[in-house]
mmCIF file of C-alpha atoms in Angstrom:
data_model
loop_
_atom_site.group_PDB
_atom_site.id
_atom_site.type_symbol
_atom_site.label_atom_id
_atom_site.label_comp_id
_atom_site.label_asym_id
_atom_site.label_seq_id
_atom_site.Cartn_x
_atom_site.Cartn_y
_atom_site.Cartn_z
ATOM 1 C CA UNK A 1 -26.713 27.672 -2.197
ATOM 2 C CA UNK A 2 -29.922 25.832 -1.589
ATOM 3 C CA UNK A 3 -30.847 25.046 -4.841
ATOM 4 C CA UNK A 4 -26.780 23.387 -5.537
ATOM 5 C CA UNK A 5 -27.410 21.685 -2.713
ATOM 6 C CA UNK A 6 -30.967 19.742 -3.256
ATOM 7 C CA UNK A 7 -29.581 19.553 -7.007
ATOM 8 C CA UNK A 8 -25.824 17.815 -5.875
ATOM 9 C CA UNK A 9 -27.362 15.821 -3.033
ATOM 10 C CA UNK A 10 -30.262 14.674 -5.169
ATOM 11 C CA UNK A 11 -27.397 13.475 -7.884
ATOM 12 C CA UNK A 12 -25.171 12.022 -4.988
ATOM 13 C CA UNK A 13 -28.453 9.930 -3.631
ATOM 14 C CA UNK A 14 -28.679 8.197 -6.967
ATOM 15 C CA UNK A 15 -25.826 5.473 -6.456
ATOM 16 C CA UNK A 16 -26.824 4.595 -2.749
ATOM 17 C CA UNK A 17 -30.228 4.492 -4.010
ATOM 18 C CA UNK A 18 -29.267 1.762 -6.178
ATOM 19 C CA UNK A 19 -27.790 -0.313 -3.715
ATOM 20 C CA UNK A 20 -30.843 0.017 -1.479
ATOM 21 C CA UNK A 21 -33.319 -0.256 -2.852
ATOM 22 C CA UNK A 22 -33.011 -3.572 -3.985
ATOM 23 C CA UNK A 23 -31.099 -5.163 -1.223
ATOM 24 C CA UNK A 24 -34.908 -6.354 0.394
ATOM 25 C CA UNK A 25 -35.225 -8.402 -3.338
ATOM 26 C CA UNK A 26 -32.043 -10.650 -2.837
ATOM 27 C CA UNK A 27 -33.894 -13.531 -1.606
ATOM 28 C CA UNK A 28 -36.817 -12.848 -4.302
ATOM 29 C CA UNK A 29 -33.977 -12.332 -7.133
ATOM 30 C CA UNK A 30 -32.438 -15.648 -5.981
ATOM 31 C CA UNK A 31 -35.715 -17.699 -6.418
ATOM 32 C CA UNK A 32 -36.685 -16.185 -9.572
ATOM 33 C CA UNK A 33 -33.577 -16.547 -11.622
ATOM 34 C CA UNK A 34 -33.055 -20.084 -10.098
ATOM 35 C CA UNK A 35 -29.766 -18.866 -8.383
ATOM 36 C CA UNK A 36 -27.408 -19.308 -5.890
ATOM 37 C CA UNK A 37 -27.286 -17.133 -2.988
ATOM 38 C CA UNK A 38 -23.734 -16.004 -3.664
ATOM 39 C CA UNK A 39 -24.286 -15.252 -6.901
ATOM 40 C CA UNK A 40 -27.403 -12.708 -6.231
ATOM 41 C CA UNK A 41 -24.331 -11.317 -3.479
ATOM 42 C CA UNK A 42 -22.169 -10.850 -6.506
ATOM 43 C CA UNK A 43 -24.406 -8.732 -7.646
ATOM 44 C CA UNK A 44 -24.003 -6.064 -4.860
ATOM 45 C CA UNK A 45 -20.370 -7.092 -4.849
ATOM 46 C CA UNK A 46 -19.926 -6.051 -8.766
ATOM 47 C CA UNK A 47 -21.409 -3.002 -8.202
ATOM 48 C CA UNK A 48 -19.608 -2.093 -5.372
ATOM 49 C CA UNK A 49 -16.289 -2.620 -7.264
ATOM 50 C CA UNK A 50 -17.192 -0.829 -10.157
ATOM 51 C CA UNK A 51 -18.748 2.293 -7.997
ATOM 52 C CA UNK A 52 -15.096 2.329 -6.121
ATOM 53 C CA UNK A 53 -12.612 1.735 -9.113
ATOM 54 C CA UNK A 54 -14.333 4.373 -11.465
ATOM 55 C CA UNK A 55 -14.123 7.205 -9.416
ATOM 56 C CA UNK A 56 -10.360 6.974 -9.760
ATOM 57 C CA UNK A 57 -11.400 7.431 -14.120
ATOM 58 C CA UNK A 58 -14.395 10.210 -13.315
ATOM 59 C CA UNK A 59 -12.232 12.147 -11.341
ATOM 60 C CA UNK A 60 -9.159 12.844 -14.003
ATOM 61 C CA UNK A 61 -12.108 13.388 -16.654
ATOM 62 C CA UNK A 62 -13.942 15.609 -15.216
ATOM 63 C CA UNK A 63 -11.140 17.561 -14.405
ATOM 64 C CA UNK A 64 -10.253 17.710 -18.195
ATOM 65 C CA UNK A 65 -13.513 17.865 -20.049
ATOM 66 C CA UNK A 66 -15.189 19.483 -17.144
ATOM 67 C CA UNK A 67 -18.030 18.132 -14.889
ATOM 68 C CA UNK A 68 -21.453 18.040 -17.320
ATOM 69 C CA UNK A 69 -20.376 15.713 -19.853
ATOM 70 C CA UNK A 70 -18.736 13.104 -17.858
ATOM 71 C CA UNK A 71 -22.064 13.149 -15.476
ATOM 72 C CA UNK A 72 -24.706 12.866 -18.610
ATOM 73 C CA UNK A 73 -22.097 9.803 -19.724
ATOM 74 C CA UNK A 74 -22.242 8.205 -16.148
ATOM 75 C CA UNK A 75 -25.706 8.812 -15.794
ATOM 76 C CA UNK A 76 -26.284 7.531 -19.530
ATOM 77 C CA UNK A 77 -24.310 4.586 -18.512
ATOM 78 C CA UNK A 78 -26.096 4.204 -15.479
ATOM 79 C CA UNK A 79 -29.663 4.220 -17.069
ATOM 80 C CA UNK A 80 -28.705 1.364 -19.596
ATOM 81 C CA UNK A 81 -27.520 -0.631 -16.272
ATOM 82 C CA UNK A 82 -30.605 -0.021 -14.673
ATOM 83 C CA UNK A 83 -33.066 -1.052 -17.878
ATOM 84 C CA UNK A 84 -30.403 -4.389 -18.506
ATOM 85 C CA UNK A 85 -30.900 -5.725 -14.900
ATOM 86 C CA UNK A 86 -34.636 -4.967 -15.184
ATOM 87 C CA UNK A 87 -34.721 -7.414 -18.278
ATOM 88 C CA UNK A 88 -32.213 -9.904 -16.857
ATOM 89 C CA UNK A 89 -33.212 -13.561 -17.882
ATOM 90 C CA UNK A 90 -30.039 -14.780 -15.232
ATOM 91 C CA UNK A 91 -27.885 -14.159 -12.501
ATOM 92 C CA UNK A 92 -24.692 -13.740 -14.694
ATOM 93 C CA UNK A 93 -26.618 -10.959 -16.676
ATOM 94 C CA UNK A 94 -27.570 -9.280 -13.868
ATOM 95 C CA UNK A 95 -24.132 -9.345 -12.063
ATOM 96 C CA UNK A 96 -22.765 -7.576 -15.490
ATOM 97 C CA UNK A 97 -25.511 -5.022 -15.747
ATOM 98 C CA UNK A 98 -25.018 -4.260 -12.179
ATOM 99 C CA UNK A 99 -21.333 -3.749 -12.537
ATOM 100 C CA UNK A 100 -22.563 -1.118 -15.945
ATOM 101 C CA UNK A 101 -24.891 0.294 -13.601
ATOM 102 C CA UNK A 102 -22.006 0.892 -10.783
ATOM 103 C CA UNK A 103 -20.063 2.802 -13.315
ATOM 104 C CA UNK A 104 -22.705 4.998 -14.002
ATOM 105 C CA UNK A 105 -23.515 5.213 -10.258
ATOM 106 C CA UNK A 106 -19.687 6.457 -9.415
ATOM 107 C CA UNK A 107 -20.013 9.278 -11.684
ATOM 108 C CA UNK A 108 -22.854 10.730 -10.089
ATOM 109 C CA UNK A 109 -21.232 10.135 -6.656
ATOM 110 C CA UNK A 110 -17.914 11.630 -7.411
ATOM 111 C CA UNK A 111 -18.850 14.402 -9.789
ATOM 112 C CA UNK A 112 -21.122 16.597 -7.211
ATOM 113 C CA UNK A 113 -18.374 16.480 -4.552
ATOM 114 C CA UNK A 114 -16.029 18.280 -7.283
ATOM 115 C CA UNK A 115 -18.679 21.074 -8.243
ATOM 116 C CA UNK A 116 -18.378 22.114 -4.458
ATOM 117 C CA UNK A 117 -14.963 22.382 -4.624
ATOM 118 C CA UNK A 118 -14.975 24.593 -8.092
ATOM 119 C CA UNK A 119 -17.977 26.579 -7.090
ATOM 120 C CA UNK A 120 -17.177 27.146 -3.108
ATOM 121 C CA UNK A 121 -13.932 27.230 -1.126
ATOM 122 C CA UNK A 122 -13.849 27.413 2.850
ATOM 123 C CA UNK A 123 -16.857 27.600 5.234
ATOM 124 C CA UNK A 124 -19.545 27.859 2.106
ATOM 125 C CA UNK A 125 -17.741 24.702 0.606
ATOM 126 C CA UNK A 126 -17.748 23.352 4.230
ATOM 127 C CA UNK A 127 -22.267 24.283 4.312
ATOM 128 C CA UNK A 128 -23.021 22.988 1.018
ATOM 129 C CA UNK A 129 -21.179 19.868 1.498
ATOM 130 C CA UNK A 130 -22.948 19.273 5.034
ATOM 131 C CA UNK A 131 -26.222 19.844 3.052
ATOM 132 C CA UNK A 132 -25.547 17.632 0.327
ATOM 133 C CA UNK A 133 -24.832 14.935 3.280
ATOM 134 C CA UNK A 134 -28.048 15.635 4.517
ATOM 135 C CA UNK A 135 -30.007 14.937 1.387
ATOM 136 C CA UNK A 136 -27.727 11.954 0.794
ATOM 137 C CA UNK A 137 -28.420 10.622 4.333
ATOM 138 C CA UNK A 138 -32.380 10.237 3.531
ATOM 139 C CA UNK A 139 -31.346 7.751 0.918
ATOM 140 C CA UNK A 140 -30.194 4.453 2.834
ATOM 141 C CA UNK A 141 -33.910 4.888 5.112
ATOM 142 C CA UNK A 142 -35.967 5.563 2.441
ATOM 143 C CA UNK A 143 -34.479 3.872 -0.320
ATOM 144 C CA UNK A 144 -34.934 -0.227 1.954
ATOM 145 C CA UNK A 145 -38.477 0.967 2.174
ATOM 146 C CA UNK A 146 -39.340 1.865 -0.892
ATOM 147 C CA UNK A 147 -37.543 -1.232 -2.712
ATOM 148 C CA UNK A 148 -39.648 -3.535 -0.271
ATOM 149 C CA UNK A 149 -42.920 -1.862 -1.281
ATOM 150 C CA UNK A 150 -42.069 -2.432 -5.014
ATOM 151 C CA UNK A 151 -40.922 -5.752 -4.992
ATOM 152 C CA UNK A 152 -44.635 -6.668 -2.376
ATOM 153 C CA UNK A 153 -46.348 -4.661 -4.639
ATOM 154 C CA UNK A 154 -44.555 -5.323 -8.315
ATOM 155 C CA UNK A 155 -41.657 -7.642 -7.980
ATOM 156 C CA UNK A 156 -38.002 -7.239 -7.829
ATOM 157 C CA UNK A 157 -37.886 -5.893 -11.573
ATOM 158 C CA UNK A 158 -40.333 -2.709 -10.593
ATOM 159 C CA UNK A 159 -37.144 -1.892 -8.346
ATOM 160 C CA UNK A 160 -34.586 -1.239 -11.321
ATOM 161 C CA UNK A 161 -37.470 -0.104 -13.552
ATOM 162 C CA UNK A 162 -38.027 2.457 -11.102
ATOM 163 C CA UNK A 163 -34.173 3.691 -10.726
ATOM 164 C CA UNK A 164 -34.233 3.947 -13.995
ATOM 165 C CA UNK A 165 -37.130 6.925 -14.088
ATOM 166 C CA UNK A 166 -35.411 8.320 -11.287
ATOM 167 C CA UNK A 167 -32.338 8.774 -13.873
ATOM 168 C CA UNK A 168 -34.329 9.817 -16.627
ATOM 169 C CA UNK A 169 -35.236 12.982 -14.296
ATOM 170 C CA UNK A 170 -32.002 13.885 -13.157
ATOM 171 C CA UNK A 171 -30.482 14.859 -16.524
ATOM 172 C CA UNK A 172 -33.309 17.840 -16.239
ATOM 173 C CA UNK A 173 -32.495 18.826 -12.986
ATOM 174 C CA UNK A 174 -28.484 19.279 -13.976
ATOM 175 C CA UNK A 175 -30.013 21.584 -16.239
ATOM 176 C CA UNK A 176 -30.367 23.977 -13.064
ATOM 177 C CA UNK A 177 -26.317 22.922 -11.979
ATOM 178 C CA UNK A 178 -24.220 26.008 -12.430
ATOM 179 C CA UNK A 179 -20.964 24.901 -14.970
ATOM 180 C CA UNK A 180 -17.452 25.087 -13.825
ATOM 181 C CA UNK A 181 -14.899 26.931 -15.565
ATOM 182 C CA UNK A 182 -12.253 25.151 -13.513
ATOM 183 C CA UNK A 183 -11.319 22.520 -16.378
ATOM 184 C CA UNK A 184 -10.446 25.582 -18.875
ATOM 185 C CA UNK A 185 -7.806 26.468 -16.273
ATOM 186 C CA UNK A 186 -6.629 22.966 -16.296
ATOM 187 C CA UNK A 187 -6.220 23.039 -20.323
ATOM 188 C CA UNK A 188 -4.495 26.338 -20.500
ATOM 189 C CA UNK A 189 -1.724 25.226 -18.440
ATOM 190 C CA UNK A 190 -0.816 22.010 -20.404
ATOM 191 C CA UNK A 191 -1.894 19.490 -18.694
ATOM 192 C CA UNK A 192 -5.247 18.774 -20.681
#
């Protein structure tokens, strides 16, 4: 149960991450792409909307298709977010690659939530889920402080550069991620 849990908190992390870690670079972001305060905002606000109204697609889909391939598409999706806001030239670019990058993110957010409920049922589901909080609550202290030592050290760019290796890792540790069988269930009674 250990192991699920580092794995599905470690996934779940990946989103807030995001959000984060760069929220220290608004200021810098604004200066450097010769914006406007509100649109560097939109930025966190297009991601935010994408994170919440994708979960409602991820949720259905995963259900069907089961919960690997919909997670390697989110986190595929995710990764090309990550490297288009890295190369932004302007604030318009980045709000769009941010709102790419929130779909990704939503996947990885609602997807490890659903492979406690296939894998564990009652107090078990209830233990893995409070450790898969606890990983995910590390994220929103350590994610501020790491984003401001990039940006000091590297620049606001180094911040999506480095979300992006992040990503490229979590693909291998899935590989550990025990598969569902819950979605075959869902096909054979008509509904898939």
């Amino acid at each position: 149960m250990a192991k699920n849990a580092i794995i599905l908190g470690l996934l779940s992390a990946v989103g807030p991450f995001a959000i984060d870690m760069y929220l220290p670079a608004l200021p810098t972001i604004a200066a450097d792409l010769n914006a406007s305060t509100a649109s560097t905002q939109m930025t966190l606000m297009a991601f935010f909307m994408a994170l919440g109204l994708c979960q409602i697609v991820y949720g259905p889909i995963s259900d069907m298709a089961g919960r690997k391939p919909p997670l390697y598409v989110g986190l595929m999706l995710f990764i090309l977010g990550s490297i288009g806001c890295a190369l932004s030239p302007g604030a318009g670019g980045l709000i769009a690659f941010r709102f790419l990058q929130g779909i990704g993110a939503s996947a990885v957010m609602e997807i490890p939530r659903a492979v406690i409920r296939d894998l564990h049922t009652g107090i078990e589901a209830t233990q893995l889920m409070v450790l898969v909080m606890l990983v995910l609550s590390v994220s929103p202290m350590l994610a501020p402080l790491a984003g401001g030592a990039l940006i000091v050290s590297f620049g606001w760019r180094a911040v999506f550069v480095t979300v992006k290796a992040i990503s490229f890792g979590v693909p291998l540790v899935c590989v550990g991620l025990t598969e569902d069988k819950a979605y075959v269930n869902v096909r054979s009674s008509g509904f898939g």
